[in-house]
Amino acid sequence: MKRIIELNVNGVVHEVVVEPQRTLLEVLRETLGYTGTKKACDSGDCGACTVIIDGRAVLSCLTLAVEAQGKNIETIEGMATGDRLHPIQQAFLDKGAIQCGYCTPGLVLSAKALLDENPKPSREEVKKAIGGNLCRCTGYVKILDAIEAAGEQAN
Amino acid sequence: MPQYSVLGQRLPRVDGPVKATGKANYADDLVLPGMLYAKLKRSPHAHAKILSIDTSEAERLPGVRGIVVGADFGKFRYGLRPDTRDEYPMALDKARFVGEEVAAVAAIDEDIAQEAVELIKVEYEVLPAVTDPEAALREGAPQIHADKPGNISIHMHTEFGDVDAAFKDADYVREDRFYSQSVLHGFMEPNSLVASWEPPNRITVWASKQSPYFLYRNLANCFDVPLSNVRVVQPYIGGGYGGKNGSYALDFAAVMLSKKTGRPVKLTLTQEEVLTAQRRRHPMIVWLKTGVKKDGTLLACECRIIADGGAGTAIGPTTIANAFYFMNLPYVVPNVRFDGKRVYTNRPVSVAQRGNGIQQIRYAADVQIDMIAEDLGIDPVEIRRRNSAYTGYTTPNGMKVTSCGLQESIDEALKAVDWEKEFRSWPEKAEEPTGRIAKGVGIACNSFCSGVRLRGHNCCSAVIKVHEDGTVSLMTGSTDSGQGSETVLAMIVAEVLGTRIEDVVVPQTDSTVTPVDPGSFGSRVSSTAGNAVRIAAEDARRQLVAVAAELLEAKPEDIELRDRKVFVKGAPDKSMRFRDLARLTVAHGAGTTVIGSGSWGQEIDPVDFEKGIGNLAGSYTFGTQAAWVEVDTETGKVNVTRMVVAHDCGFALNPLAVEGQHEGSIGGGVGHTIYEHCVEDDGQTLSSNFTSYAMPTVGDMPEMISYSIETLDPVGAFGAKESGEGTQVSTIPAIVNAIHNAIGVWMTDLPITPEKVLKALDEQKAKDRVLSEVR
Amino acid sequence: MRLTKFEHLEPKSLVEACAILAEHGDKARIIAGGTDILVRMKQRLVEPQFVVDIKRIDGIAEIKSDGAELRIGALVALSDVQKSAAVREQAPALAEAAAAVGATQLQNMGTIGGNICLETRCWYYNQTYTWRQGREACLKAGGSICYMAKASKRCYALYSGDTAPALLALGARVRLVSASGERTIGLEELFVDDGKKPTILNPGELIAEVIVPVAANGQRSTYLKFRRREAIDFPIVGVAAALGEENGVCSKAAIAVTGVGSAPFVAKDSENALLGKKVSQETIAEAAEAAFKQAKPVSDMEVSPAYRKRLVRVLVKDALTKVAGLA
Ligand SMILES: Cc1cc2nc3c(=O)[nH]c(=O)nc-3n(C[C@H](O)[C@H](O)[C@H](O)COP(=O)(O)OP(=O)(O)OC[C@H]3O[C@@H](n4cnc5c(N)ncnc54)[C@H](O)[C@@H]3O)c2cc1C
Ligand code: FES
Ligand code: FES
């Protein structure tokens, strides 16, 4: 049965008609056009679809859209302010943490959820926060550097 | 080192902002008006005759718009060479591996397409299957291709020097068997494309391809349309590593569905489909026999390999040839014999993956050289130095080393690891108690081809268009699947034209507009496409300089382009802005729009798939790696804690990108060595997702340190050679050698799972016990 | 991978949830964090007509402590479990286990109730609908064969939850509610060693909360997990140990193991090897040996039964050494 729900994405409230079996990932990408959130495994294994809901990094491929009703959803599209990249995005760029870029949105959001809560994490804490985000291109070194640099900058 | 204003700098990538903000469009992000969604029906059997396909029920499902099956493509087959065309767009008479594509449906949404796929009824006659390459070679094994008796996909046998005599002369000969397992590419973005057929005979596809021109040719042949009517457009690519080179069933199916339905069609695989039925690295059994003098000088090598090719040949000839070509380099081996068989099995097709064929052989060879060193009581560094290739060296089969920084890379790596202090050979440590966590350090060297000379189309080309505000477009057919080539090529343009990297835009490859290019593989792009771009930029520069000379009343040879400005040598008062020059060029006299163009290819013999004679590539890279490991002797778990890379990349056009390539290679190499393998049963892949197929996570990665050795190669662009694959080659032996150094066992069967380590330790203990009883 | 159609119901109270579950019987499934069940639904291993989302139920998403017991609502996220000061102090094994589950996102989403009720897993079962068409259905999927032990009449799917062993070692109980009432049972009684249905939960019954006795003075606990990778992976073996010492001898020993059978098991013989004795390397080795003997893993595509058994011995030893402070 279709339902009308309100999804608050990056501060913009969208009224959408969804069937309950739709995942948040599908609705973000296909209904609302937030294609920055990536679908890689679609089954919880890789972190590419990570978004932040009410301050926490979660997997949008394992979240039903109807359950995100009324919550604050942050996606990669909401990170930059106009043309100014968010410090985490800037650090990813400067440190060379992006290659193919497919894992990037998920990693940036995992990093944001971490740094919002813990602006000066240890390397081990960063590793734990992004342990569920697979990246095949970079070997992760520059990603760790970027997140640490962004954390330092925020302080 | 030459002084450049743009090259050699650690510049962030040009596509960074669009990727960091989620605005980069990958194939699956694209939507066209009226677009349909397609799904594939796959064979559940490893080997089965297709008796009938009944699509009637699926056709009746509301929302279904079109169905295709293998027969829609007639008898068209494709492959790298005329004699290796053994793949149909979709299974025709029989299915040869679990997951082979049998039919495809396009429908108004994905759910309906999936439902329809399930309504298609395929009647099979299941045939005996063979999934092990050694079994496939045996008499009486099921035959996979009627026209390829004995299941031989490729057989290469070749020999240089007098191998038998050299073995006789040798003081010491050692023979070992190594196994490299089935490894997946593991790109995060599943294969995907949007296809649109426009009547009467135009094809446009937006496809995730690292080498779009293979598809361009295959589509033209398959659908019998002129090449000018095949438009392959490049979206951003979410990783390839060799797994997005070729043309696949999904590509043909999507185009055919679009042709049948008159609507654009999107076909995106699920990650499960990718992991179970798409391409993978060649599993390889390597028997290696090496003869040396007492002092460790290599005299002869004999190598026999059996590569599991899966059900098709694809680019298989290159894999086997590569394995041969890299039997010797980075070392000098005067006498070599090679016998390589690529065997058909009822498994998904094996193709190139970062290190294509070279990785498997160099892992064996660079572990064996450590074995020999230990047997002869020679230091592992010493034996490598003694046998090192050098600038000017030509291998027995004719590969010419134009620059070689191997010795320097060894120096650099040893310095970084404080080798003198850190390393003691296993025999020296064997009697000491290690404690539960045994630590070890190991090294390995590598060599890799930088820009392979292909058969057929080989050169890269570039076109540069100068806009009237001084900005520049660079048209190239070389694609960036994440490795950063777009950035490096833009830097070359900026360097030659004296502008900035921000002034250069590299539009997506589009086969109707951008020059034909062989593709992003064989570590070609920076060196080969780099040269083409350099020549094109120089061409544009010449045209600009001619106009500048007239405007500034100077001699063309006195004109300098630097930092967005035009100068006259020796006349500081005469200068203008580059953008003004660009504007005046179109207006001056009759006016010209500056379009620079250039092509470049290695002027050497094409790869010889039969005998391996000649120079494979324009130049060769060399490198050394050191690995630290910690082995938990109670659980068997190996932790790679640190890795050092020192790599002769000729010249680091962009050191940030070079480091990224090394780190990614280490990531892939660590996965290959320790974590990854396809779990299969009767040809069906059980490791069908990223939880069961274990690619390393951040916590599994070592600390990494990388150094570039710059030898300024005379062939590659600005002296540059490859950096994208060589490092992955030596990651494996460096780790294996370090494990030996920690616990005294040689791990010759990849991946090195904790269980295998414990088993090896048990066997070692049992042996020690027997030995001590004998004593 | 699309989910098939269902109706999504959001009860606001336990009573309402129980009524819904009772009404729809086997056609309904509970969803908490969804990180286990949605994957199985995508694979069409379960295709419920009604998905009963319990996340809007009041009062089962908090941790309460009265000094004697920790009461952890079934809906508490694993990340809140590990962050809770009360849990970290009084039940460290549980905090460590919660932190070892999958990855951060899964800990943010996954609940303790869902983690306890994690379905048993198998290389042949946890596959998509299409994948499974290639072979006859296994026991767990309604067929009659177990691919892991082909001669067997029972299903050998593995229980791989991380928090259950910690909770077992800590002596936790669970409060179960259903339309016909409620009961509180020891967690050990919840599990049965049957891959096909690993808990005794009745249809329509749900876990409302987990009750963990607060550690007696001097009692320490830990959870150790062995997996291939540092994140994402389920345990190959996980061991929780709790130890109390009085007057120099062991007054309490509790050891539980996950990843080895179709249910987590309590290593009773190991406990007996320690109780009343001085905790030393020797007694720990005896306890580890006892656990080794008790573990009866079947083969698995990843590791052999023999290797898994050895891991049990190593992890029990390591866990005890750690809690005894002998490391
Ligand atoms: C990639 C990946 C890796 C994972 N790794 C691990 C791991 O390492 N260790 C591990 O333990 N788990 C792991 N998991 C599984 C899962 O994420 C966790 O077990 C999680 O805690 C499950 O909780 P949930 O709330 O999401 O459960 P749900 O999916 O909501 O529910 C799980 C099951 O329990 C039932 N259920 C839920 N709540 C209740 C209740 N209160 N009463 C009765 N029944 C209930 C549901 O009907 C369902 O059958 C992994 C999952 C993924 C996708
Ligand atoms: S796409 Fe959601 S975790 Fe991989
Ligand atoms: S940048 Fe390609 S997967 Fe991370």
Short mmCIF file of C-alpha atoms in Angstrom, two decimals, chain B residues 275-419:
data_model
loop_
_atom_site.label_atom_id
_atom_site.label_comp_id
_atom_site.label_asym_id
_atom_site.label_seq_id
_atom_site.Cartn_x
_atom_site.Cartn_y
_atom_site.Cartn_z
CA LEU B 275 31.00 -11.25 -8.00
CA THR B 276 29.58 -14.54 -9.24
CA ALA B 277 29.40 -14.21 -13.03
CA GLN B 278 31.56 -11.35 -14.28
CA ARG B 279 35.27 -11.48 -14.98
CA ARG B 280 38.03 -12.37 -12.53
CA ARG B 281 41.78 -12.77 -12.31
CA HIS B 282 43.38 -15.90 -13.80
CA PRO B 283 44.05 -18.52 -11.15
CA MET B 284 47.45 -19.94 -11.99
CA ILE B 285 49.59 -22.91 -11.11
CA VAL B 286 53.23 -22.06 -11.65
CA TRP B 287 56.05 -24.62 -11.68
CA LEU B 288 59.33 -22.82 -11.60
CA LYS B 289 62.76 -24.37 -11.95
CA THR B 290 65.76 -22.12 -11.52
CA GLY B 291 69.47 -22.82 -11.80
CA VAL B 292 72.13 -20.61 -10.22
CA LYS B 293 75.83 -20.41 -9.63
CA LYS B 294 77.14 -20.73 -6.07
CA ASP B 295 77.24 -16.99 -5.74
CA GLY B 296 73.60 -16.75 -6.65
CA THR B 297 73.99 -15.65 -10.27
CA LEU B 298 70.91 -16.75 -12.17
CA LEU B 299 71.70 -19.00 -15.08
CA ALA B 300 68.45 -20.50 -16.25
CA CYS B 301 64.76 -20.52 -15.59
CA GLU B 302 62.19 -22.96 -16.77
CA CYS B 303 58.58 -22.23 -16.13
CA ARG B 304 55.41 -24.13 -16.75
CA ILE B 305 52.06 -22.60 -16.02
CA ILE B 306 48.50 -23.70 -16.16
CA ALA B 307 46.11 -20.80 -16.08
CA ASP B 308 42.43 -21.33 -15.45
CA GLY B 309 40.83 -19.32 -18.22
CA GLY B 310 37.21 -19.98 -17.42
CA ALA B 311 34.75 -20.45 -20.26
CA GLY B 312 36.15 -17.89 -22.73
CA THR B 313 39.46 -16.53 -23.96
CA ALA B 314 38.84 -12.76 -23.84
CA ILE B 315 42.21 -11.04 -23.41
CA GLY B 316 43.76 -14.34 -22.28
CA PRO B 317 46.57 -14.31 -24.87
CA THR B 318 48.03 -11.23 -23.20
CA THR B 319 47.97 -12.87 -19.80
CA ILE B 320 49.97 -15.84 -20.95
CA ALA B 321 52.36 -13.70 -22.97
CA ASN B 322 52.88 -11.37 -20.01
CA ALA B 323 53.71 -14.31 -17.80
CA PHE B 324 56.41 -15.30 -20.24
CA TYR B 325 57.74 -11.82 -20.87
CA PHE B 326 58.20 -11.33 -17.14
CA MET B 327 59.90 -14.62 -16.36
CA ASN B 328 63.15 -12.75 -16.00
CA LEU B 329 62.81 -9.01 -15.38
CA PRO B 330 63.65 -7.35 -12.98
CA TYR B 331 66.60 -9.75 -13.10
CA VAL B 332 69.01 -10.90 -15.73
CA VAL B 333 68.37 -14.50 -16.74
CA PRO B 334 70.25 -15.58 -19.84
CA ASN B 335 68.41 -18.83 -20.56
CA VAL B 336 64.65 -19.23 -20.30
CA ARG B 337 62.09 -21.82 -21.29
CA PHE B 338 58.39 -21.32 -20.95
CA ASP B 339 55.35 -23.44 -21.43
CA GLY B 340 52.06 -21.72 -20.71
CA LYS B 341 48.65 -23.23 -21.10
CA ARG B 342 45.47 -21.31 -20.67
CA VAL B 343 42.74 -23.85 -20.12
CA TYR B 344 38.99 -23.63 -20.53
CA THR B 345 36.93 -24.55 -17.51
CA ASN B 346 33.25 -24.15 -16.66
CA ARG B 347 33.93 -21.04 -14.65
CA PRO B 348 33.40 -17.33 -15.31
CA VAL B 349 35.90 -15.90 -17.76
CA SER B 350 39.35 -14.94 -16.46
CA VAL B 351 40.81 -11.66 -17.64
CA ALA B 352 43.38 -9.06 -16.73
CA GLN B 353 43.49 -7.69 -13.26
CA ARG B 354 46.06 -5.19 -12.03
CA GLY B 355 49.30 -7.03 -12.84
CA ASN B 356 47.77 -9.23 -15.56
CA GLY B 357 49.73 -12.50 -15.63
CA ILE B 358 52.86 -10.77 -14.38
CA GLN B 359 51.77 -10.86 -10.78
CA GLN B 360 51.36 -14.63 -10.70
CA ILE B 361 54.76 -15.37 -12.22
CA ARG B 362 56.68 -12.70 -10.31
CA TYR B 363 55.22 -13.85 -7.03
CA ALA B 364 56.63 -17.30 -7.73
CA ALA B 365 59.96 -16.03 -9.00
CA ASP B 366 60.58 -13.49 -6.28
CA VAL B 367 59.76 -15.95 -3.53
CA GLN B 368 61.93 -18.58 -5.13
CA ILE B 369 64.89 -16.24 -5.30
CA ASP B 370 64.60 -15.85 -1.52
CA MET B 371 64.44 -19.62 -1.16
CA ILE B 372 67.58 -19.98 -3.22
CA ALA B 373 69.35 -17.26 -1.28
CA GLU B 374 68.56 -19.02 1.96
CA ASP B 375 69.60 -22.42 0.59
CA LEU B 376 72.93 -20.99 -0.48
CA GLY B 377 73.41 -18.79 2.55
CA ILE B 378 73.33 -15.59 0.51
CA ASP B 379 71.73 -12.41 1.72
CA PRO B 380 68.39 -11.81 -0.03
CA VAL B 381 69.43 -8.28 -0.90
CA GLU B 382 72.74 -9.43 -2.24
CA ILE B 383 71.23 -12.01 -4.58
CA ARG B 384 68.88 -9.40 -6.00
CA ARG B 385 71.60 -6.85 -6.51
CA ARG B 386 73.80 -9.41 -8.18
CA ASN B 387 71.15 -10.29 -10.72
CA SER B 388 69.64 -6.89 -11.21
CA ALA B 389 68.78 -5.64 -14.69
CA TYR B 390 70.32 -2.34 -15.72
CA THR B 391 69.85 0.49 -18.17
CA GLY B 392 70.78 -0.75 -21.60
CA TYR B 393 70.12 -4.41 -20.81
CA THR B 394 68.32 -6.47 -23.44
CA THR B 395 66.65 -9.67 -22.34
CA PRO B 396 67.29 -12.90 -24.27
CA ASN B 397 64.02 -12.44 -26.13
CA GLY B 398 64.69 -8.80 -26.96
CA MET B 399 63.09 -6.59 -24.30
CA LYS B 400 65.08 -3.39 -24.10
CA VAL B 401 65.56 -1.70 -20.76
CA THR B 402 65.72 2.00 -21.53
CA SER B 403 66.04 3.07 -17.91
CA CYS B 404 66.41 1.07 -14.73
CA GLY B 405 66.43 2.32 -11.18
CA LEU B 406 66.33 -1.08 -9.53
CA GLN B 407 69.55 -0.70 -7.54
CA GLU B 408 68.50 2.74 -6.36
CA SER B 409 65.10 1.41 -5.39
CA ILE B 410 66.78 -1.31 -3.33
CA ASP B 411 68.92 1.35 -1.63
CA GLU B 412 65.94 3.51 -0.87
CA ALA B 413 63.80 0.66 0.46
CA LEU B 414 66.61 -0.65 2.66
CA LYS B 415 67.24 2.79 4.08
CA ALA B 416 63.58 3.20 4.90
CA VAL B 417 63.42 -0.10 6.71
CA ASP B 418 66.81 0.15 8.37
CA TRP B 419 67.46 -3.24 6.88
#
